[in-house]
Amino acid sequence: MESYGGPLARRLEVIGSCLEGEGVVSREVFLRLIDKTPREEYGDYGFPLMRFAGGRDLGEILSKVKGCVEALEISGVSLSIDRGFLNIRFNEYVIGREVISLYEKGWRVDVSKVGEADVKSIVVEHTSANPVHPLHIGHARNASLGDTLARMLKARGHRVVRRYYINDVGRQTAVVVYGFKILNATPRDVAAILKTKVDHAIGWVYALTHTAIDVVLARKNIVEEDLNLLVSTLARLRERGGRELADKIIEAVSSLEDPEVEVSKIMLRYEKGLEPEKSLVRSIAEAALEGFKETLEKLGVEFDYWDWESDIVWSGLLAGVLNELSKSGFTKIHKGAIALDTAAVVRSIVERDNVLRESIKLPRGFEVPPMVLSRSDGTTLYWTRDIAYSIYKFQQSKADKVINVVAVEQKLPQLQIRLALAAIGRVKEAANMIHYEYEMVNLPGRAMSGRRGEYVTLDELLEEAEARALLEVKTRNPNLDEETVRNIAKKVAASAIRFSLVQPGALKPLTFDTAKVLNFEENTGPYLQYTYARASNILEKHGPIKYELANPQTYSEPLRRNILITTLAYPMVSAKAADELRPEDLAAYLLKLADIFNKWYQKDSVIHEKDTEAREAKAVLVKLVKDTLSSGLTLLGVTPLERM
RNA sequence: GGGCCCGUAGCUCAGCCAGGAUAGAGCGCCGGCCUCCUAAGCCGGCGGUCGGGGGUUCAAAUCCCCCCGGGCCCGCCA
């Protein structure tokens, strides 16, 4: 049974149990639907009782529940009925007294943990950007969401493993290897010439090679792309990097009758694990990953495992899965190739399994297209490799649940992978593989494309944000030394970016306005950090809290009361956000809390309070806010700063 | 053609899944507040036919149907 803990949640749970005992509504539904009242005068929390009363007299239910609550010796809560709602008001004196004594005993503000029986082993796979171009703002959204989900679930008490899937098999790495072969240079050589990070150099070679190939193909009308556009892209890329290097690639590619032959050859040989392609691809991918790690570290994103797609192929895992699939009875010939008959899987497995059907959420009347399992030249396809990888993730981490943070445009393959798992009898895995989808990030006025080198890199963005934050921090803290200032600026910059990517719901298409994110008056990430710094500052000036002197009577003042009640909702709010995979709910809550605190800050000084009992009680509130923000911000990847 | 997502204040969004209390924030705009815990802040004001239309209900931003606008997917690409 779900339990949220903490002084507030404990009381709400009892009320829920009493309602359940009365046969009105289950405790679970009660806890799910209970919400803060829209207006203070109604009480603290409200529950739409009318919907569940089933014609019974609300007053009668109220008195029964009141009796039940009293019998269980729960104090500090009063209930009332108003316009069909069951309203709950907490007694700030009782609650405040409880908090003070909890703090005296060393209590810590934290996300409430799941019960021991509910602890799950969860894999979060995220970011997994192709190692052929630097990370851009879209990857940053993926990484921010993925890392935050991992942090929230871990804080909730689950065992969490973070995995990065390195897509080194396939055309994209073959293209970039081809480019480096022409140059007869390593990524590090090119990076030195271009004076950039190694992953940026790789991205440049990739875009250049890819576009040069497309020019050849467009000339022969094999691909339908605007030739003029391609040529101008090529020219732009040439200007951006080393012209000599660019010309070498362009000339070599143009001289070929069909550059695809070369690319295909590299791809085929790599998949077989043949040299020199094996070392070439690996060394380039590793160089790119080195660059990624540097970038991700700035954002505070870390991984437990880096999984190579090629290992899934070379280890024979994929061959085994393909074998299982072909014996499953669910394959058929589609357009001359062996394919998984996903529609048949739906009919004979999914529709007969309620759990699976619920989990997969197949649209009604939607015929899932078949899934071709391998190319006719014998090489594998990324989605079949991903089926094998999915099994690998479950097995390696003995996972109960695998969460894939993958862009919404991959919805269909993600669905097909689950159907494939079901087809080979891995129904449990199919039901527990979650596609956490997020919408793309657009730049104002243009589309992003790795193939064309059209992107704002995360490194550039971080650099710009740091520069702006540095100016700001310096003017505010003229006496701080250079290194401290620089560190604060870095944290502010990274936090601003992360928060802006995690605050809106993941399914909202995002237009990333660099200017807005970098404007710290508008961005709410730094606002939260600032609020935390204010709270820290007060406590620092106040010194150690004398809990024995703190008088909870003083919490009757409305603003103070509001802070008390709002902060105490944290264990519950953060737990819910984790369970529902909704970081945006946590973000909204923290903003609300910061608003309340800042409002209070303005008109009710703590350290200048003359009355000792009131001063200590107020300091307890500041500590509550500080601790809550500290925990919540950390989950969102926003670094709490004592000073900014 | 089929499927999914988004459409709420000038802008960015919350609320929709699990229908109820005067639809909320932030930014922007206008006007105020630093001899007093950091003004990255606070106070006040302006601003909404919740894309449109129908239906269900005592009650609809929320559920159902139709339509409109934007995005994504339907590949022997990743």
XYZ file of C-alpha atoms (C1' of nucleotides) in Angstrom:
722
model
C 0.000 0.000 0.000
C 1.203 3.461 -0.868
C 2.463 5.481 2.042
C 3.873 8.956 1.773
C 4.936 9.681 5.330
C 5.565 13.026 6.966
C 3.311 14.958 9.348
C 0.823 15.987 6.667
C 0.635 12.850 4.604
C 0.241 10.684 7.696
C -2.942 12.550 8.554
C -4.275 12.470 5.021
C -3.690 8.737 4.909
C -5.719 8.240 8.064
C -8.588 10.267 6.638
C -8.372 8.175 3.489
C -8.532 4.980 5.493
C -11.565 6.248 7.358
C -13.340 7.063 4.096
C -12.449 3.636 2.827
C -13.805 2.111 6.021
C -17.046 3.958 5.400
C -17.171 2.432 1.953
C -17.125 5.840 0.286
C -13.909 5.714 -1.676
C -10.702 3.723 -1.589
C -7.795 5.204 0.292
C -5.758 5.074 -2.874
C -8.232 7.073 -4.935
C -8.652 9.534 -2.093
C -4.900 10.174 -1.956
C -4.776 10.535 -5.706
C -7.594 13.037 -5.981
C -6.944 15.089 -2.906
C -5.625 18.493 -3.821
C -4.865 21.893 -2.418
C -7.979 24.047 -2.251
C -8.231 26.887 -4.732
C -8.985 29.343 -1.939
C -7.482 29.576 1.491
C -10.830 29.923 3.257
C -11.938 26.455 2.205
C -9.100 24.808 4.081
C -5.766 23.323 3.096
C -6.820 20.297 1.119
C -10.068 19.449 -0.571
C -11.625 16.278 -1.876
C -14.606 16.134 -4.287
C -16.732 14.004 -1.991
C -20.029 14.490 -3.832
C -18.819 12.338 -6.714
C -18.365 9.384 -4.422
C -21.242 9.883 -2.034
C -23.670 7.905 -4.135
C -26.674 9.779 -2.814
C -25.647 9.493 0.820
C -25.920 12.514 3.032
C -22.586 14.310 3.095
C -23.097 15.466 6.673
C -23.552 11.918 7.798
C -20.361 10.801 6.065
C -18.556 13.723 7.650
C -19.562 12.829 11.179
C -18.670 9.173 10.671
C -15.221 10.093 9.327
C -14.698 12.596 12.124
C -15.452 9.885 14.654
C -13.082 7.526 12.929
C -10.267 10.067 12.858
C -10.740 10.879 16.532
C -10.827 7.212 17.475
C -7.432 6.815 15.837
C -6.117 9.684 17.977
C -5.071 11.810 15.079
C -4.812 15.426 16.132
C -4.292 18.690 14.383
C -6.786 18.226 11.607
C -10.344 19.459 11.180
C -12.856 18.448 8.555
C -15.791 20.256 7.009
C -18.167 20.039 4.087
C -18.606 22.882 1.643
C -20.362 22.727 -1.724
C -19.813 19.032 -2.140
C -16.206 19.056 -1.051
C -14.681 17.478 1.989
C -12.310 20.137 3.179
C -9.374 19.504 5.446
C -7.669 22.103 7.568
C -4.542 21.465 9.541
C -3.888 22.984 12.907
C -0.647 24.843 12.424
C 0.147 24.780 16.120
C -0.053 20.997 16.373
C 1.732 20.424 13.085
C 4.357 23.051 13.840
C 5.056 21.557 17.235
C 5.481 18.168 15.639
C 7.934 19.501 13.058
C 10.020 21.261 15.690
C 10.321 18.127 17.727
C 11.060 16.052 14.637
C 13.890 18.408 13.750
C 15.222 18.151 17.298
C 15.418 14.412 16.812
C 17.418 14.813 13.614
C 14.624 14.479 11.067
C 15.481 15.195 7.441
C 13.292 16.512 4.664
C 13.210 13.867 1.961
C 11.162 12.189 -0.723
C 9.077 9.557 0.986
C 10.363 6.085 0.254
C 8.400 3.197 -1.173
C 7.789 0.263 1.124
C 10.375 -2.494 1.051
C 8.103 -4.757 -0.941
C 7.671 -2.113 -3.622
C 11.346 -1.452 -4.275
C 11.988 -2.066 -7.931
C 15.026 -2.444 -10.062
C 14.700 0.165 -12.774
C 16.840 0.860 -15.812
C 16.743 4.338 -17.281
C 18.272 4.471 -20.730
C 18.672 7.981 -21.995
C 20.563 10.423 -24.213
C 22.144 7.691 -26.385
C 23.138 10.235 -29.017
C 24.883 8.918 -32.126
C 28.643 9.304 -31.700
C 29.016 11.216 -34.969
C 28.206 14.775 -33.966
C 28.357 16.865 -30.806
C 25.459 16.966 -28.374
C 22.918 19.634 -29.159
C 19.977 21.129 -27.366
C 17.695 18.214 -28.257
C 20.061 15.779 -26.571
C 20.119 18.135 -23.614
C 16.377 17.737 -23.199
C 16.741 13.976 -23.329
C 19.641 13.980 -20.873
C 17.931 16.402 -18.484
C 14.706 14.421 -18.439
C 16.444 11.060 -18.209
C 18.784 12.083 -15.456
C 15.989 13.710 -13.483
C 13.805 10.620 -13.781
C 16.699 8.523 -12.543
C 17.303 10.867 -9.618
C 13.639 10.955 -8.652
C 13.218 7.194 -8.800
C 16.370 6.643 -6.812
C 15.237 9.114 -4.183
C 11.956 7.230 -4.038
C 13.924 4.209 -2.921
C 14.246 2.196 -6.120
C 17.422 0.615 -7.412
C 18.214 2.627 -10.521
C 20.748 1.953 -13.236
C 21.482 4.567 -15.892
C 22.510 3.301 -19.290
C 23.766 4.986 -22.432
C 23.324 3.069 -25.673
C 26.109 3.814 -28.113
C 24.712 3.530 -31.649
C 27.919 2.621 -33.405
C 26.400 0.168 -35.871
C 24.832 1.509 -39.012
C 25.250 3.954 -41.807
C 26.062 7.028 -39.725
C 29.318 5.672 -38.307
C 30.271 4.235 -41.703
C 29.902 7.692 -43.225
C 32.106 9.350 -40.665
C 34.731 6.594 -40.904
C 34.755 7.057 -44.654
C 35.414 10.774 -44.138
C 38.334 10.134 -41.831
C 39.710 7.509 -44.187
C 39.833 10.075 -46.963
C 41.609 12.507 -44.682
C 43.861 9.777 -43.388
C 43.660 11.498 -40.030
C 42.341 10.818 -36.543
C 39.607 12.881 -34.875
C 42.266 14.340 -32.622
C 44.290 15.499 -35.650
C 41.282 17.232 -37.132
C 40.331 18.729 -33.791
C 43.835 20.173 -33.507
C 43.645 21.701 -36.971
C 40.179 23.132 -36.445
C 40.981 24.090 -32.852
C 37.770 22.540 -31.529
C 36.670 19.803 -29.186
C 37.092 16.350 -30.651
C 33.356 15.619 -30.910
C 32.859 18.903 -32.764
C 35.564 17.894 -35.214
C 33.855 14.558 -35.764
C 30.545 16.315 -36.323
C 32.129 18.520 -38.930
C 33.682 15.625 -40.835
C 30.393 13.745 -40.623
C 28.267 16.599 -41.948
C 30.758 17.345 -44.690
C 31.082 13.746 -45.841
C 27.367 13.113 -45.624
C 26.498 16.222 -47.584
C 29.188 15.568 -50.193
C 27.732 12.104 -50.724
C 24.248 13.529 -51.024
C 25.447 16.005 -53.641
C 26.661 13.112 -55.782
C 23.419 11.225 -55.254
C 21.297 14.276 -55.978
C 23.192 14.898 -59.216
C 22.232 11.404 -60.267
C 18.671 11.941 -59.036
C 18.960 9.091 -56.585
C 17.917 11.268 -53.690
C 15.303 13.940 -54.056
C 16.958 16.895 -52.468
C 17.499 20.379 -53.681
C 20.925 20.272 -55.266
C 21.529 23.992 -54.856
C 20.714 23.784 -51.193
C 23.104 20.876 -50.730
C 25.888 22.678 -52.543
C 25.459 25.783 -50.453
C 25.429 23.699 -47.287
C 28.669 22.149 -48.415
C 30.151 25.584 -49.027
C 29.048 26.733 -45.592
C 30.607 23.719 -43.916
C 33.805 24.257 -45.866
C 34.061 27.833 -44.624
C 33.377 26.827 -41.072
C 36.205 24.352 -40.862
C 39.492 23.753 -42.610
C 39.147 24.403 -46.347
C 41.973 22.064 -47.291
C 40.445 19.223 -45.326
C 37.041 19.979 -46.772
C 38.319 20.003 -50.328
C 40.029 16.680 -49.807
C 36.763 15.092 -48.770
C 34.701 16.781 -51.454
C 37.122 15.806 -54.212
C 37.410 12.204 -53.086
C 33.671 11.761 -52.757
C 32.890 13.492 -56.047
C 35.311 11.303 -57.970
C 33.377 8.193 -57.071
C 30.692 6.801 -59.300
C 28.696 5.643 -56.315
C 29.950 6.662 -52.859
C 27.298 4.475 -51.294
C 29.295 1.426 -52.288
C 32.148 2.521 -50.082
C 29.864 3.353 -47.156
C 28.034 0.044 -47.423
C 31.294 -1.824 -47.488
C 32.470 -0.185 -44.284
C 29.116 -0.843 -42.632
C 29.110 -4.501 -43.610
C 32.689 -5.085 -42.493
C 32.129 -3.348 -39.175
C 29.136 -5.448 -38.388
C 31.243 -8.537 -38.971
C 33.851 -7.097 -36.636
C 36.543 -6.975 -39.332
C 39.663 -4.859 -39.213
C 40.540 -2.129 -39.869
C 36.924 -0.941 -39.708
C 36.499 -2.290 -36.217
C 39.315 -0.194 -34.768
C 38.416 2.795 -36.890
C 34.791 2.992 -35.839
C 35.551 2.269 -32.227
C 38.294 4.857 -31.983
C 36.148 7.545 -33.558
C 33.135 6.693 -31.419
C 35.271 6.633 -28.301
C 36.670 10.030 -29.145
C 33.158 11.377 -29.593
C 32.057 9.889 -26.284
C 34.954 11.547 -24.556
C 33.614 14.854 -25.800
C 30.083 13.927 -24.695
C 31.227 13.047 -21.206
C 32.890 16.401 -20.851
C 29.683 18.158 -21.884
C 27.405 15.985 -19.770
C 29.565 16.489 -16.724
C 28.853 20.205 -16.901
C 25.156 19.369 -16.785
C 25.676 16.992 -13.889
C 24.638 13.968 -15.925
C 26.344 10.634 -15.285
C 25.864 7.058 -16.418
C 26.450 3.703 -14.787
C 26.957 1.804 -18.033
C 27.901 2.628 -21.611
C 26.545 -0.135 -23.837
C 27.920 -0.670 -27.327
C 25.377 -1.581 -29.935
C 28.126 -3.489 -31.755
C 28.613 -5.724 -28.719
C 24.970 -6.736 -28.987
C 25.711 -7.880 -32.546
C 29.142 -9.409 -32.022
C 28.182 -11.280 -28.865
C 25.624 -13.280 -30.810
C 22.794 -11.947 -28.690
C 21.131 -10.468 -31.731
C 21.477 -13.661 -33.773
C 19.841 -15.550 -30.948
C 16.925 -13.147 -30.850
C 16.469 -13.310 -34.616
C 16.464 -17.073 -34.348
C 13.808 -16.953 -31.644
C 11.766 -14.568 -33.752
C 11.922 -16.764 -36.827
C 10.758 -19.739 -34.761
C 7.992 -17.764 -33.099
C 5.514 -18.382 -35.877
C 4.930 -14.666 -36.199
C 7.127 -13.996 -39.201
C 5.986 -13.488 -42.752
C 7.323 -12.206 -46.017
C 6.801 -8.497 -46.472
C 7.949 -6.845 -49.706
C 10.309 -9.715 -50.269
C 11.923 -9.579 -46.863
C 11.415 -11.541 -43.661
C 9.338 -9.462 -41.311
C 7.602 -9.770 -37.993
C 3.841 -9.890 -38.409
C 3.155 -7.404 -35.664
C -0.551 -7.274 -36.405
C -0.730 -11.001 -35.736
C 1.134 -10.513 -32.449
C -1.464 -7.955 -31.468
C -4.333 -10.310 -32.307
C -3.039 -13.444 -30.654
C -1.050 -12.126 -27.704
C -1.738 -8.508 -26.841
C -5.504 -8.635 -27.075
C -5.658 -11.666 -24.823
C -3.467 -10.158 -22.133
C -5.053 -7.323 -20.194
C -1.866 -6.224 -18.462
C 0.044 -6.064 -21.706
C -2.786 -4.330 -23.547
C -3.041 -1.681 -20.852
C 0.675 -1.120 -20.921
C 1.007 -0.893 -24.685
C -1.980 1.421 -25.152
C -2.545 0.506 -28.755
C -4.890 2.921 -30.542
C -8.141 1.284 -31.523
C -8.402 0.323 -35.153
C -4.712 0.815 -35.723
C -3.056 -1.899 -37.785
C 0.597 -2.037 -36.768
C 2.825 -2.180 -39.857
C 5.073 -5.245 -40.173
C 8.633 -4.965 -38.994
C 11.324 -6.033 -41.438
C 13.915 -7.988 -39.490
C 17.081 -7.745 -41.584
C 18.478 -6.282 -44.766
C 18.811 -8.466 -47.797
C 22.603 -8.070 -47.688
C 22.469 -9.766 -44.319
C 23.224 -6.740 -42.188
C 20.982 -5.924 -39.266
C 18.580 -3.089 -38.698
C 18.616 -0.770 -35.759
C 15.223 -1.826 -34.442
C 16.127 -5.495 -34.424
C 19.334 -4.633 -32.608
C 17.171 -2.699 -30.194
C 15.010 -5.768 -29.493
C 18.133 -7.621 -28.443
C 19.343 -4.642 -26.455
C 16.012 -4.444 -24.636
C 16.439 -8.021 -23.471
C 20.008 -7.231 -22.501
C 18.874 -4.313 -20.350
C 16.373 -6.468 -18.484
C 18.888 -9.235 -17.951
C 21.956 -7.230 -17.036
C 20.245 -5.212 -14.344
C 17.702 -7.883 -13.348
C 15.293 -5.086 -14.090
C 11.621 -4.994 -13.205
C 11.179 -2.007 -15.417
C 13.088 -0.395 -18.260
C 12.443 3.235 -19.087
C 13.621 4.400 -22.495
C 13.881 8.150 -22.836
C 13.422 8.376 -26.568
C 11.997 11.098 -28.800
C 8.308 10.866 -29.691
C 9.117 10.390 -33.371
C 10.273 6.876 -32.499
C 6.927 5.885 -31.139
C 6.220 3.250 -33.758
C 9.540 1.374 -33.519
C 9.310 1.491 -29.734
C 5.889 -0.090 -29.988
C 7.096 -2.676 -32.469
C 9.982 -3.635 -30.214
C 7.549 -4.384 -27.413
C 5.463 -6.493 -29.771
C 8.583 -8.378 -30.827
C 9.380 -9.099 -27.179
C 5.858 -10.415 -26.717
C 6.211 -12.557 -29.850
C 9.129 -14.471 -28.374
C 7.365 -15.032 -25.104
C 8.831 -12.137 -23.176
C 5.459 -10.714 -22.303
C 6.550 -9.444 -18.912
C 9.396 -7.474 -20.459
C 7.083 -6.119 -23.143
C 4.681 -4.850 -20.499
C 7.446 -3.339 -18.385
C 9.312 -1.540 -21.094
C 8.258 2.065 -20.955
C 8.766 4.529 -23.745
C 9.137 7.860 -21.987
C 8.547 10.075 -24.977
C 9.483 13.687 -25.292
C 8.918 16.207 -28.047
C 11.626 17.696 -30.166
C 13.383 20.926 -29.414
C 13.321 23.458 -32.214
C 15.341 26.543 -32.697
C 13.430 29.674 -33.648
C 13.186 29.814 -37.410
C 15.152 26.727 -38.364
C 15.276 22.981 -38.122
C 18.167 21.095 -36.655
C 20.065 18.522 -38.632
C 23.145 16.555 -37.669
C 23.637 15.435 -41.232
C 23.975 19.028 -42.365
C 25.850 20.284 -39.348
C 22.879 22.470 -38.530
C 22.637 22.694 -34.765
C 23.416 24.769 -31.724
C 25.767 22.628 -29.722
C 25.245 22.201 -26.040
C 28.833 23.278 -25.504
C 28.243 26.613 -27.201
C 25.105 27.163 -25.220
C 26.773 26.326 -21.928
C 29.665 28.587 -22.755
C 27.407 31.508 -23.551
C 25.304 30.946 -20.453
C 28.405 30.790 -18.285
C 29.712 34.029 -19.704
C 26.470 35.807 -18.935
C 26.167 34.301 -15.492
C 29.726 35.321 -14.752
C 28.994 38.982 -15.397
C 25.921 38.802 -13.228
C 27.614 37.057 -10.317
C 30.562 39.430 -10.443
C 28.492 42.578 -10.174
C 26.582 41.106 -7.246
C 29.615 39.755 -5.439
C 32.480 42.158 -6.078
C 34.446 40.766 -3.126
C 34.406 37.111 -4.066
C 37.510 35.594 -5.563
C 37.658 34.702 -9.230
C 37.475 30.932 -8.807
C 34.422 30.988 -6.543
C 32.667 33.368 -8.892
C 33.457 31.161 -11.847
C 32.142 28.077 -10.088
C 28.905 29.793 -9.150
C 28.467 31.001 -12.730
C 28.955 27.493 -14.084
C 26.325 26.071 -11.771
C 23.881 28.848 -12.549
C 24.349 28.357 -16.277
C 23.916 24.587 -16.233
C 20.967 24.813 -13.859
C 19.225 27.410 -15.999
C 19.471 25.157 -19.025
C 18.403 22.006 -17.229
C 15.472 23.630 -15.514
C 14.177 25.181 -18.709
C 14.178 21.731 -20.320
C 12.508 19.893 -17.467
C 9.920 22.438 -16.401
C 7.464 22.068 -19.308
C 5.757 18.724 -19.832
C 7.857 16.382 -21.956
C 5.210 16.235 -24.682
C 5.186 19.962 -25.246
C 7.035 20.802 -28.430
C 9.694 23.218 -27.307
C 11.069 26.168 -29.165
C 14.336 26.854 -27.524
C 14.849 30.555 -27.231
C 18.459 30.993 -26.254
C 17.998 34.593 -25.257
C 15.225 33.726 -22.848
C 17.070 30.885 -21.210
C 20.090 33.106 -20.754
C 18.067 35.961 -19.350
C 18.234 35.196 -15.666
C 15.439 37.619 -14.839
C 13.088 35.470 -16.865
C 14.464 32.031 -16.251
C 12.991 30.351 -13.226
C 15.921 28.006 -12.544
C 18.165 30.762 -11.226
C 15.153 32.198 -9.410
C 14.933 28.989 -7.397
C 18.653 29.024 -6.737
C 18.386 32.604 -5.612
C 15.599 31.707 -3.235
C 17.697 28.920 -1.813
C 20.633 31.289 -1.378
C 18.408 33.723 0.495
C 17.244 31.010 2.865
C 20.811 29.841 3.385
C 21.917 33.338 4.086
C 19.304 33.853 6.767
C 20.246 30.668 8.558
C 23.906 31.499 8.325
C 23.320 34.860 9.964
C 20.911 33.418 12.465
C 23.214 30.667 13.668
C 22.164 27.313 15.143
C 18.440 27.019 15.796
C 17.368 26.684 19.439
C 14.461 24.336 18.901
C 13.490 24.286 22.566
C 12.718 28.005 22.349
C 10.756 27.895 19.094
C 7.102 28.630 19.701
C 4.683 27.132 17.164
C 1.932 29.521 18.302
C 3.549 32.059 16.004
C 2.622 29.935 12.974
C -0.899 31.284 13.041
C 0.297 34.262 10.998
C -1.032 33.429 7.483
C 2.204 33.631 5.507
C 4.123 31.571 8.041
C 1.317 29.062 8.185
C 1.344 28.783 4.412
C 5.062 28.028 4.372
C 4.647 25.362 7.025
C 1.826 23.590 5.236
C 3.359 23.925 1.778
C 6.820 22.649 2.655
C 5.382 19.651 4.443
C 3.667 18.532 1.254
C 7.085 17.899 -0.274
C 7.539 14.223 0.633
C 4.169 13.504 -0.946
C 4.501 15.732 -4.005
C 7.965 14.474 -4.907
C 6.956 10.856 -4.396
C 3.958 11.281 -6.673
C 6.078 13.043 -9.278
C 8.504 10.121 -9.206
C 5.783 7.480 -9.421
C 4.100 9.210 -12.334
C 7.352 10.157 -14.063
C 6.389 13.803 -14.005
C 9.329 16.036 -13.185
C 7.256 19.016 -14.268
C 5.010 18.566 -11.231
C 7.974 18.817 -8.924
C 9.176 21.904 -10.772
C 5.786 23.583 -10.414
C 5.655 22.784 -6.718
C 9.115 24.203 -6.039
C 8.249 27.404 -7.888
C 5.118 27.776 -5.789
C 7.114 27.267 -2.624
C 9.700 29.819 -3.717
C 6.936 32.344 -4.442
C 5.478 31.934 -0.981
C 8.859 32.185 0.661
C 9.880 35.313 -1.226
C 6.612 36.961 -0.397
C 7.155 36.234 3.280
C 10.811 37.237 3.117
C 9.806 40.690 2.037
C 7.704 41.576 5.031
C 8.732 39.422 7.955
C 12.385 39.508 8.926
C 13.842 36.555 10.783
C 17.103 37.787 12.199
C 15.639 41.136 13.194
C 12.759 39.547 15.077
C 12.888 40.773 18.675
C 10.802 38.007 20.178
C 13.097 35.012 20.752
C 10.341 32.393 20.597
C 9.072 33.786 17.330
C 12.554 34.154 15.894
C 13.477 30.535 16.520
C 10.130 29.364 15.165
C 10.683 31.425 12.025
C 14.169 30.016 11.654
C 12.590 26.556 11.649
C 10.434 27.646 8.707
C 13.472 28.943 6.842
C 15.187 25.623 7.451
C 12.141 23.798 6.141
C 12.238 25.861 2.959
C 15.974 25.471 2.575
C 15.905 21.713 3.096
C 12.942 21.257 0.791
C 14.490 23.315 -1.990
C 17.786 21.547 -1.531
C 16.219 18.136 -1.984
C 13.863 19.132 -4.781
C 16.329 21.165 -6.787
C 18.913 18.410 -6.641
C 16.378 16.003 -8.137
C 15.847 18.407 -11.024
C 19.560 18.831 -11.593
C 19.554 22.395 -10.328
C 22.469 22.932 -7.987
C 21.509 24.575 -4.701
C 23.943 27.433 -4.089
C 24.625 28.923 -0.672
C 25.550 32.119 -2.387
C 24.974 33.660 -5.779
C -5.365 7.635 -46.522
C -4.374 5.802 -41.230
C -2.440 6.711 -36.190
C -0.472 9.791 -32.193
C 0.728 14.591 -29.853
C -0.050 19.902 -29.254
C -3.813 24.201 -29.467
C -5.767 27.925 -22.415
C -3.872 35.945 -21.361
C 0.499 39.656 -26.265
C 4.538 35.457 -25.351
C 6.038 30.691 -22.624
C 3.267 27.363 -19.985
C 0.106 24.719 -15.470
C -4.736 22.651 -14.868
C -7.349 17.705 -18.845
C -5.639 11.036 -17.569
C -9.144 10.315 -12.209
C -15.541 16.349 -14.615
C -17.078 19.998 -9.513
C -15.450 25.699 -5.464
C -14.511 33.022 -8.745
C -9.524 29.103 -14.938
C -3.773 29.790 -12.428
C 1.686 31.096 -12.912
C 5.950 33.359 -15.151
C 7.577 36.822 -18.840
C 6.166 41.332 -21.307
C 3.525 46.143 -20.533
C 1.972 50.373 -16.893
C 2.755 52.330 -11.748
C 5.257 51.798 -7.013
C 9.260 49.571 -3.188
C 16.538 49.129 -1.514
C 19.695 54.009 5.661
C 16.439 47.111 7.552
C 18.064 38.846 6.484
C 21.090 39.255 -1.357
C 16.042 44.060 -5.722
C 18.115 37.166 -9.824
C 13.256 40.009 -5.092
C 8.371 42.270 -3.505
C 3.475 45.140 -4.041
C -0.483 47.060 -7.302
C -2.703 47.376 -12.314
C -3.920 45.886 -17.444
C -4.810 41.278 -19.920
C -8.850 34.944 -21.176
C -15.666 33.555 -26.212
C -9.884 27.613 -22.416
C -8.996 26.609 -31.407
C -14.575 26.117 -33.415
C -19.283 23.460 -33.242
C -22.414 19.714 -31.291
C -23.421 16.058 -27.370
C -23.343 13.595 -22.254
C -24.130 15.588 -17.115
C -27.186 18.757 -11.622
C -22.069 20.472 -13.270
C -17.321 20.432 -19.043
C -10.866 23.720 -20.120
C -11.499 18.466 -18.362
C -15.515 13.013 -21.023
C -17.716 11.638 -26.306
C -18.416 13.008 -31.691
C -17.345 16.253 -35.888
C -14.356 20.150 -37.808
C -10.013 23.768 -38.059
C -4.681 25.002 -37.292
C 0.482 23.185 -36.078
C 3.900 18.975 -35.309
C 5.400 13.788 -35.591
C 5.100 8.748 -37.503
C 3.456 5.024 -41.195
C 11.631 3.045 -44.806
C 15.650 -3.463 -46.228
C 17.460 5.072 -42.238
C 18.993 6.013 -37.185
